[in-house]
Short mmCIF file of C-alpha atoms in Angstrom, two decimals:
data_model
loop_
_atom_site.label_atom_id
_atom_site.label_comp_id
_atom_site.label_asym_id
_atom_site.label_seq_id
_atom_site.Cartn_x
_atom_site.Cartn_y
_atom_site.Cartn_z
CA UNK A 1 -19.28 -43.39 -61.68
CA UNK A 2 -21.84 -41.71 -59.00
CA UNK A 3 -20.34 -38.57 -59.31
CA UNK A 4 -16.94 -36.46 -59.02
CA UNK A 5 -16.29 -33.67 -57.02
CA UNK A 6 -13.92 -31.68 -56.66
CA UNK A 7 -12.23 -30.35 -53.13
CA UNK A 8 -11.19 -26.16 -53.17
CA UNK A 9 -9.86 -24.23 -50.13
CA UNK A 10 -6.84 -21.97 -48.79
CA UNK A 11 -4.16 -23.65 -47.80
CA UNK A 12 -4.44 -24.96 -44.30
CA UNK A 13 -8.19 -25.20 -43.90
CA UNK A 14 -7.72 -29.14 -43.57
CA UNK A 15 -8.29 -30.09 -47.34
CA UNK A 16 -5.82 -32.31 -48.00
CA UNK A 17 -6.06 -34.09 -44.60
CA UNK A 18 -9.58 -34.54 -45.34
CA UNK A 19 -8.90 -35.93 -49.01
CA UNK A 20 -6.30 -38.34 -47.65
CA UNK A 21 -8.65 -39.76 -44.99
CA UNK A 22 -11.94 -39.67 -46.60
CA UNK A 23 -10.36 -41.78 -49.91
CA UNK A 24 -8.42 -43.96 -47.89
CA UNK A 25 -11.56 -45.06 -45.62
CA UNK A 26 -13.83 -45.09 -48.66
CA UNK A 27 -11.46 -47.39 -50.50
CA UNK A 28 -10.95 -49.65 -47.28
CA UNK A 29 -14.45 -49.60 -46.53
CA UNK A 30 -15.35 -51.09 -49.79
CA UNK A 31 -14.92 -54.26 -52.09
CA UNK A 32 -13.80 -51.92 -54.58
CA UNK A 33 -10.24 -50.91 -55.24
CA UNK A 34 -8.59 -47.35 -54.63
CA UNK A 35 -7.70 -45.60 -58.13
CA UNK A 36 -5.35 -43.13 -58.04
CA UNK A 37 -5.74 -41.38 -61.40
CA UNK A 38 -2.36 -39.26 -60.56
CA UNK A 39 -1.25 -37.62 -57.40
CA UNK A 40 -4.66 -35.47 -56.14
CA UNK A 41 -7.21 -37.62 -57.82
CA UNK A 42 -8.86 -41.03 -55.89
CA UNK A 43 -11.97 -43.21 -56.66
CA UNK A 44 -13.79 -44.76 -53.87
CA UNK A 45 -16.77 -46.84 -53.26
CA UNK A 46 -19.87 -45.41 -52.18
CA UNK A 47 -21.24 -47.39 -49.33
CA UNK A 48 -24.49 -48.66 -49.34
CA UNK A 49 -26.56 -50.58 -47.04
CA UNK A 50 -29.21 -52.46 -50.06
CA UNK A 51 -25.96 -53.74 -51.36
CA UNK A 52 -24.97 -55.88 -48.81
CA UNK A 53 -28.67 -57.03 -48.81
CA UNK A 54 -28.51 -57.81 -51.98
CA UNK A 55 -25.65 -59.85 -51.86
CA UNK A 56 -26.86 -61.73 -48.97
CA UNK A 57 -29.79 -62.89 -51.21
CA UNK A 58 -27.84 -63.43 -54.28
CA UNK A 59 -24.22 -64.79 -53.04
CA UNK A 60 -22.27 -63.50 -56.16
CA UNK A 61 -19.07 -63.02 -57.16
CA UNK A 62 -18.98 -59.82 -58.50
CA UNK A 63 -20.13 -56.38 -56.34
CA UNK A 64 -19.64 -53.18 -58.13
CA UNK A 65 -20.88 -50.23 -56.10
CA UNK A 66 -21.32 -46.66 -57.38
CA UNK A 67 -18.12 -44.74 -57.00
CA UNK A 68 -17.25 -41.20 -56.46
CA UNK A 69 -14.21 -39.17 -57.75
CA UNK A 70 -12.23 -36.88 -55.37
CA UNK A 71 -10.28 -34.19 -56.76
CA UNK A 72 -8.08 -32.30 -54.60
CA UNK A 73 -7.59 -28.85 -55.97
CA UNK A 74 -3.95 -27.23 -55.12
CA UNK A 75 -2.84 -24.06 -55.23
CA UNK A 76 -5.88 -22.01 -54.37
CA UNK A 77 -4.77 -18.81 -52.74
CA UNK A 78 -5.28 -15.00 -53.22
CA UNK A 79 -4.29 -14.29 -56.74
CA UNK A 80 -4.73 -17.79 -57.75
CA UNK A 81 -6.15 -16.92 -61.46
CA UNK A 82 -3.53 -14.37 -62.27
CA UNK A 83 -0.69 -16.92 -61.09
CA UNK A 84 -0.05 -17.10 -57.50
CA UNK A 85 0.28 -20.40 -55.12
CA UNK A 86 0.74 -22.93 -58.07
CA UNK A 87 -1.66 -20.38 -60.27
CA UNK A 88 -4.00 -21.68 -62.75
CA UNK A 89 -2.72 -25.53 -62.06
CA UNK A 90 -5.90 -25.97 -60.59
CA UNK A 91 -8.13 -24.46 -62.43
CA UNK A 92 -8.04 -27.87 -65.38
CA UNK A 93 -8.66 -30.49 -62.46
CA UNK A 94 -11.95 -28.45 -61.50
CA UNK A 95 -13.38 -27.77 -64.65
CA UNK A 96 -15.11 -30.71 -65.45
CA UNK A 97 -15.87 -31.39 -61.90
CA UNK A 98 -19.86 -32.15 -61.05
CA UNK A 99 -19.94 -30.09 -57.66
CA UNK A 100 -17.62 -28.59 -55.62
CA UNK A 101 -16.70 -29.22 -52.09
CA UNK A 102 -15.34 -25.93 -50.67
CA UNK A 103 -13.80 -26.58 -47.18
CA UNK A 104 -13.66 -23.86 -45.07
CA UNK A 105 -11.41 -23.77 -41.98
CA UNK A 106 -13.96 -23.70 -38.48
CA UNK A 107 -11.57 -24.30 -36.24
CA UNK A 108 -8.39 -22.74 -33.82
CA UNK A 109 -4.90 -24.03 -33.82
CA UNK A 110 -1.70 -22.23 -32.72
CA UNK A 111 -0.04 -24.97 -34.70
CA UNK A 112 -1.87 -24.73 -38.18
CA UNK A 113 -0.85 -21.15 -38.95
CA UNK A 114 -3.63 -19.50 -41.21
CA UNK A 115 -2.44 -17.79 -44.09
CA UNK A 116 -4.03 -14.59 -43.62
CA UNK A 117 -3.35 -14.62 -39.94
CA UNK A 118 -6.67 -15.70 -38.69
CA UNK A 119 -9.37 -17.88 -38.92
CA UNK A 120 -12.45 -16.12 -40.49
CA UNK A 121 -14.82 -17.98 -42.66
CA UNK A 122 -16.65 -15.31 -44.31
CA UNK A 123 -13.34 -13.43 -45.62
CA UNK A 124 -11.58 -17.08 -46.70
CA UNK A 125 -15.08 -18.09 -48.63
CA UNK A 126 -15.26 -14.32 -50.35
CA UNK A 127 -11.37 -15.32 -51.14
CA UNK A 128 -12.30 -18.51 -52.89
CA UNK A 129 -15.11 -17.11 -54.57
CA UNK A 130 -13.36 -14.42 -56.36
CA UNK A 131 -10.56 -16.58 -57.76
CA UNK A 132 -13.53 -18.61 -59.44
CA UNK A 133 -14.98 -15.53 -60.81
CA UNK A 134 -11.64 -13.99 -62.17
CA UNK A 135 -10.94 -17.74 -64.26
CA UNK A 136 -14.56 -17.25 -65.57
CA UNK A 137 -14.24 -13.87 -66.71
CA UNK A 138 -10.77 -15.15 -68.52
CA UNK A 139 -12.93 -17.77 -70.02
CA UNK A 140 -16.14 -15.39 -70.94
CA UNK A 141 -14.32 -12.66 -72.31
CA UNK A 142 -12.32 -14.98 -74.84
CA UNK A 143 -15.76 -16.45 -76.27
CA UNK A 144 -16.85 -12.84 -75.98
CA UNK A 145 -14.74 -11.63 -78.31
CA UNK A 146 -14.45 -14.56 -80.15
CA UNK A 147 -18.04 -14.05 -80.85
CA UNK A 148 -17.79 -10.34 -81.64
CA UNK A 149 -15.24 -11.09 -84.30
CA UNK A 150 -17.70 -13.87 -85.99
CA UNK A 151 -20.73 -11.44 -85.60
CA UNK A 152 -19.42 -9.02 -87.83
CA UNK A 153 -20.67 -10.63 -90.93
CA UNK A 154 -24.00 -9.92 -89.97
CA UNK A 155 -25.41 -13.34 -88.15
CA UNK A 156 -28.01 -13.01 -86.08
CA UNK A 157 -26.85 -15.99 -83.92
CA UNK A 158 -23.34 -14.77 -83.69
CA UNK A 159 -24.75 -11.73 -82.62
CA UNK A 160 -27.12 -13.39 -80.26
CA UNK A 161 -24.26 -15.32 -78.96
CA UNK A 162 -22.22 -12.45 -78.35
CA UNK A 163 -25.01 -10.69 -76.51
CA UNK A 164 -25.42 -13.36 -74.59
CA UNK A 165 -21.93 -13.39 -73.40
CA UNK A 166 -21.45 -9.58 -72.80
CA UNK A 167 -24.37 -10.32 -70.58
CA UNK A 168 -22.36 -12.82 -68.64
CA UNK A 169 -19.85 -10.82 -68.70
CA UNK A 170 -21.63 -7.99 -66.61
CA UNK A 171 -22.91 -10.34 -64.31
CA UNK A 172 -19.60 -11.49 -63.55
CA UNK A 173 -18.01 -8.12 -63.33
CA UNK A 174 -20.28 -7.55 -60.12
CA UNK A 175 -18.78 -10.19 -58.53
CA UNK A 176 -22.09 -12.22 -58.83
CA UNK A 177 -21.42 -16.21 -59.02
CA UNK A 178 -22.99 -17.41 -62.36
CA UNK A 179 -25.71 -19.85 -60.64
CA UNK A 180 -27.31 -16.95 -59.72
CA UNK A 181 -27.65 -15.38 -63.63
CA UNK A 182 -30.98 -15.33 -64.39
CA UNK A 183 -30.58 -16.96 -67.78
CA UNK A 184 -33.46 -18.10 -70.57
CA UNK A 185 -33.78 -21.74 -71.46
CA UNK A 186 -31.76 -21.25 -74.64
CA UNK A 187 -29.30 -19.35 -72.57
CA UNK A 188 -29.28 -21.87 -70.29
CA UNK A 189 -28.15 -24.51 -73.06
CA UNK A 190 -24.77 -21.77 -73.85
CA UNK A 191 -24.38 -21.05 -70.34
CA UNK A 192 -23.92 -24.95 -69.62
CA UNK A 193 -21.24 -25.43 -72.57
CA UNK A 194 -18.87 -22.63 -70.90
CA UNK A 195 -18.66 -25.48 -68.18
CA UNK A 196 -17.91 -22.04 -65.65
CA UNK A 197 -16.44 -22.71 -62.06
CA UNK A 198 -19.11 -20.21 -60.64
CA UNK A 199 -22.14 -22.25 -62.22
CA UNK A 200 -21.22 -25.90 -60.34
CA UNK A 201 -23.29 -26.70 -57.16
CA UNK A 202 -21.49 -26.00 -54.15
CA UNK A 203 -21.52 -27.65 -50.52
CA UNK A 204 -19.42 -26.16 -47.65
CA UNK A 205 -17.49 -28.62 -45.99
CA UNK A 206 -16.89 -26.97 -42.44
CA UNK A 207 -13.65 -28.39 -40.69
CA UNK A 208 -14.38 -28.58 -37.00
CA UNK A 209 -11.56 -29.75 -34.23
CA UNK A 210 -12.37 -32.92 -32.74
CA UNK A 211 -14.25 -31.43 -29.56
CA UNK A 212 -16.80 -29.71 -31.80
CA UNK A 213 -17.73 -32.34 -34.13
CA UNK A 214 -21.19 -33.30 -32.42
CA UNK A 215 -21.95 -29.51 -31.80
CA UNK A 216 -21.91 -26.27 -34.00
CA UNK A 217 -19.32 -23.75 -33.19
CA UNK A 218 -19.50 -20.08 -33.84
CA UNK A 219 -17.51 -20.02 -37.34
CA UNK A 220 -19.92 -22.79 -38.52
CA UNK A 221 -23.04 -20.35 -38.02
CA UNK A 222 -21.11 -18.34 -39.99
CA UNK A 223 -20.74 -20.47 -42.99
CA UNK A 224 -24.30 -21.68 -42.34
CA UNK A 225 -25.94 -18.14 -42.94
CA UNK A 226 -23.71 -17.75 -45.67
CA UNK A 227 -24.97 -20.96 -47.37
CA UNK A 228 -28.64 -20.16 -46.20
CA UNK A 229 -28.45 -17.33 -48.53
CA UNK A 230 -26.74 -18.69 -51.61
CA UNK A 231 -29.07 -21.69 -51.13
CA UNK A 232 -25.95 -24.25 -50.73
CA UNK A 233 -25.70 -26.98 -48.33
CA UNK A 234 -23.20 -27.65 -45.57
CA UNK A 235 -21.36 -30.82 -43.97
CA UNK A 236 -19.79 -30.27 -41.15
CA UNK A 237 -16.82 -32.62 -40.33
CA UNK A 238 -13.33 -33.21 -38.49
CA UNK A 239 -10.12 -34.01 -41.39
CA UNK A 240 -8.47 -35.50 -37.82
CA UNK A 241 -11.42 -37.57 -37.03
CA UNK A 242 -11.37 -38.62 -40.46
CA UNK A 243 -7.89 -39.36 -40.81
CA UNK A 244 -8.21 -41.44 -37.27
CA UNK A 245 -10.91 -43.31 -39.18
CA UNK A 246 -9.55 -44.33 -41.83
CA UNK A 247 -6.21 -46.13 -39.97
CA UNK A 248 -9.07 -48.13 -38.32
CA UNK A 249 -9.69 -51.83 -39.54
CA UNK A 250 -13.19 -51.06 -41.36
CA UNK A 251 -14.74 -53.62 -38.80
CA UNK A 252 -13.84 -51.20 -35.56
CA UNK A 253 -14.97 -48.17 -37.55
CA UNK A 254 -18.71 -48.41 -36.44
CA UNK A 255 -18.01 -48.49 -32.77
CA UNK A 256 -15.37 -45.67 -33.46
CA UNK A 257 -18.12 -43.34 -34.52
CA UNK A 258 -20.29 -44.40 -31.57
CA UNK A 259 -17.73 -44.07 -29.49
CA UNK A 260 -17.14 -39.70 -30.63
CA UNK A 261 -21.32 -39.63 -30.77
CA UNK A 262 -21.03 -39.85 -34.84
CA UNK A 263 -23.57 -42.05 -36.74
CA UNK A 264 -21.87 -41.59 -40.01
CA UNK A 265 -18.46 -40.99 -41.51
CA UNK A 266 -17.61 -37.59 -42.86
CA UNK A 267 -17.29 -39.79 -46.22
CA UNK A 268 -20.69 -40.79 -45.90
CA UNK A 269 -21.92 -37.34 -44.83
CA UNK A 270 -20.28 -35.81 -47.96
CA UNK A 271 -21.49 -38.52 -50.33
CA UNK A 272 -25.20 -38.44 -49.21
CA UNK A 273 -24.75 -34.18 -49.37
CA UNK A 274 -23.79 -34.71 -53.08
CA UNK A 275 -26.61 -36.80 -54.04
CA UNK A 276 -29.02 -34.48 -52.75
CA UNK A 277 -27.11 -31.41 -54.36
CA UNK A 278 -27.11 -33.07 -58.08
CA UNK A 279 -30.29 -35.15 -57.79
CA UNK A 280 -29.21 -38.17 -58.07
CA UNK A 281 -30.61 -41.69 -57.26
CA UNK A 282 -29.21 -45.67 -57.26
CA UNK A 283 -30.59 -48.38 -59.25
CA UNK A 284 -30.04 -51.75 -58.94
CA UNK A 285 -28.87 -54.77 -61.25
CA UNK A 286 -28.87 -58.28 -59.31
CA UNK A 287 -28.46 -61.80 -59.91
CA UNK A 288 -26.52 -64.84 -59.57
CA UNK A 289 -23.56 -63.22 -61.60
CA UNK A 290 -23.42 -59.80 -60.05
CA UNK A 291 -24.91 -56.72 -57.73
CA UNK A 292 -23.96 -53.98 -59.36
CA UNK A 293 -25.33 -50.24 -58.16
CA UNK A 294 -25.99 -47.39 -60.95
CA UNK A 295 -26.26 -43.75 -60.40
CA UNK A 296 -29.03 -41.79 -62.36
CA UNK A 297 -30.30 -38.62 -62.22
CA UNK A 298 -34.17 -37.91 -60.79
CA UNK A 299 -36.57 -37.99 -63.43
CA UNK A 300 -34.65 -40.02 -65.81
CA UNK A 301 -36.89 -42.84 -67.94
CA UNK A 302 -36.36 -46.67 -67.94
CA UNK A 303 -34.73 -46.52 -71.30
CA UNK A 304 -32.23 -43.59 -70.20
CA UNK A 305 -31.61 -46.19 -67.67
CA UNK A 306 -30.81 -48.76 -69.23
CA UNK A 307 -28.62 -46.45 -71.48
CA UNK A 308 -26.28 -45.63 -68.38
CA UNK A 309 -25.57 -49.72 -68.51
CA UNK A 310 -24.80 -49.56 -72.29
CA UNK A 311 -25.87 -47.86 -74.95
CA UNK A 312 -27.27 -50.43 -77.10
CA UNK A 313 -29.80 -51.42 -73.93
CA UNK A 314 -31.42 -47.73 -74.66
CA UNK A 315 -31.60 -48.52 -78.35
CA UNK A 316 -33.29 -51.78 -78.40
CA UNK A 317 -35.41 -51.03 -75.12
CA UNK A 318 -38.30 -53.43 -74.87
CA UNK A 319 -39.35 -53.36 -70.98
CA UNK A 320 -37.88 -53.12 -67.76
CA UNK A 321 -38.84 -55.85 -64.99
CA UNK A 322 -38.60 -54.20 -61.41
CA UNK A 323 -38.91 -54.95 -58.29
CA UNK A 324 -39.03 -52.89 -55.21
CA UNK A 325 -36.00 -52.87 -53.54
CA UNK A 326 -38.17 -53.20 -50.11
CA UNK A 327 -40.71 -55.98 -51.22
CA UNK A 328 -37.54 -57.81 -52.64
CA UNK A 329 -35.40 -57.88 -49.01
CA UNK A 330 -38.77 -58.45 -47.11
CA UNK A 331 -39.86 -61.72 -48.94
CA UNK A 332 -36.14 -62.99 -49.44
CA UNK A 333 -36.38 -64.04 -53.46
CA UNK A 334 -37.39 -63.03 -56.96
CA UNK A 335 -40.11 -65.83 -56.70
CA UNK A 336 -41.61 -64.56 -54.20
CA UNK A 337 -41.55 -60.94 -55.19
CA UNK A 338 -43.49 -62.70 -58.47
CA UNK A 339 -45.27 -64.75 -56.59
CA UNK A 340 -47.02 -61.84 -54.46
CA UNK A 341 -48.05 -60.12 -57.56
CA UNK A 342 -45.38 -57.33 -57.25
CA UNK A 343 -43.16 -57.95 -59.88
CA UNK A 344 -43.39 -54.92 -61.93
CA UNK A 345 -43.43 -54.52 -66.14
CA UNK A 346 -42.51 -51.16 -66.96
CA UNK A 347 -42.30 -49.38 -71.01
CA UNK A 348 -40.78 -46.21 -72.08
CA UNK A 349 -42.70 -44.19 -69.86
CA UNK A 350 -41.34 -45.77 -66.75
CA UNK A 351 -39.79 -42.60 -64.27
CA UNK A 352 -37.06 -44.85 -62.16
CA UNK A 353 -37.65 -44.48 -58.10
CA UNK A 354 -34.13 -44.76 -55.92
CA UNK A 355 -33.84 -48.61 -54.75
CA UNK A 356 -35.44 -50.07 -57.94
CA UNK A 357 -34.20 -53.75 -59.16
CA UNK A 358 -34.39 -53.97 -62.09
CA UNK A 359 -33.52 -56.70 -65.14
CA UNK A 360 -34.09 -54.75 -68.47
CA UNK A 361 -35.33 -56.37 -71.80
CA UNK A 362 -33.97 -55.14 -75.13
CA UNK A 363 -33.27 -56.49 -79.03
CA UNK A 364 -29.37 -56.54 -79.68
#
């Protein structure tokens, strides 16, 4: 799994559309088969260009790309936490979500009827935003007084625990998102186990009409500035180009984006956005057998590597062999990589770079 991410907004902002289109292109666009885990949930293959240059060096007949979950989270409206729309429904699809797309409606249509009468970005995102902080103030104030009740017999980490949550608690109440709580490196280890909707990194997905999707319209800037200040990123994309995308054979897709100006899929826009936003990097596993693509975070080790792939590979770590994925496409074999002196033996130490190919070593 690359990642999973989960898709928020008010009704009528284009979510759905977008989810539709951007699973059913991803899953066309792919060797990889669409999952549907139940009705608002879809797995997709990430695209990537080194894989296809892989497999034209090693012909095999297995290609397993990195994937990326979709969850499209219904019922989000005005009063969402205390029951309204289809109330807290949501709120256990999002939870375990690894960021959080939050579309936000950037465009005008007679036809799509808004369901606070117009279209205004900054009042829809403020909407979203407090429904997230109500659930996590449901979810502090349990522990809180969970805590409270344990800290009565005198523990100092009960009591430090409790502390800690009354001070979450405040920051909450002032309708601050938790990302933004200034919180100690032990705090940080609590504040991680709440698993709070507020403290997941957040992109803006604008939804533009189809005659602003090259250009950035007025309620765009909006978002933008917004984003600018909480530090988030933004993608800006049309569900209806999206959704004319993905009824495309995946060979006419290419000249389809050309065609609107486009050099990338709102798929591929939203997938590249999500790497950057959690840090995260592909390494690859090649041979005769299989390509296969692995997401990592930056900064992780050879052996924590090779511990994505299985477990026992971290265990019983002896080396990893890489090779760039550059000096590997440019001289067309391992042998030559080898040959050229750039075959690379690598120990515990070893920080992983994005494109590595790599064959790991390891006792059973």
């Amino acid at each position: 799994m690359g990642f999973n991410c989960g898709i928020v907004g008010l009704p009528n902002v284009g979510k759905s559309t977008l989810f539709n289109a951007i699973t059913a292109a991803g899953a066309e666009a792919a060797n990889y088969p669409f999952c549907t885990i139940d009705p608002n949930v879809g797995v997709v293959a990430v695209h990537d260009d080194r894989i296809d240059a892989l497999v034209k060096l090693y012909a095999p007949p297995k290609i397993v790309p990195s994937t990326i979950e979709f969850v499209d989270i219904a019922g989000l409206v005005k009063g969402a936490s205390k029951g309204e729309g289809l109330g807290n429904q949501f709120l256990g699809h999002i939870r375990e979500v690894d960021a959080i797309a939050h579309v936000v409606r950037c465009f005008e249509d007679a036809n799509v009827v808004h369901v606070d009468g117009d279209v205004n970005p900054r009042r829809d995102i403020e909407v979203i935003e407090a429904e997230l902080i109500f659930k996590d103030l449901e979810t502090v104030e349990k522990k809180l007084g969970d805590a409270l009740k344990r800290s009565k017999g005198g523990d100092k980490q009960e009591k430090a625990e409790a502390d800690f949550f009354a001070k979450v608690q405040q920051h909450l109440l002032g309708a601050r998102l938790v990302r933004y709580f200034n919180a100690s490196s032990d705090e940080q280890l609590m504040l991680r186990d709440l698993h709070l909707l507020t403290n997941k990194p957040v992109m803006y997905v604008c939804n533009v009409p189809e005659t602003d999707v090259t250009t950035e319209n007025a309620h765009v800037k909006v978002v933008r500035e917004i984003a600018q200040k909480e530090g988030a990123s933004v993608v800006t994309v049309s569900a209806a180009v999206e959704a004319e995308v993905a009824e495309l054979p995946a060979e006419e897709r290419g000249s389809f984006l050309d065609d609107m100006g486009l050099k990338e899929s709102g798929l591929q826009k939203v997938v590249k956005e999500g790497y950057q936003l959690l840090h995260l990097i592909t390494f690859f596993t090649a041979g005769p057998k299989e390509v296969h693509a692995w997401t990592i975070r930056k900064g992780m080790t050879a052996p924590e590597a090779a511990g994505v792939i299985h477990s026992d590979f971290e265990k019983g770590f002896i080396r990893a062999e890489i090779m760039k994925f550059s000096d590997l496409t440019r001289l067309g074999s391992e042998q030559a990589v080898k040959d050229n002196g750039l075959l690379h033996i690598e120990g515990r130490e070893y920080v992983m770079e994005d494109g590595d190919v790599v064959h790991f070593r390891f006792n059973v």
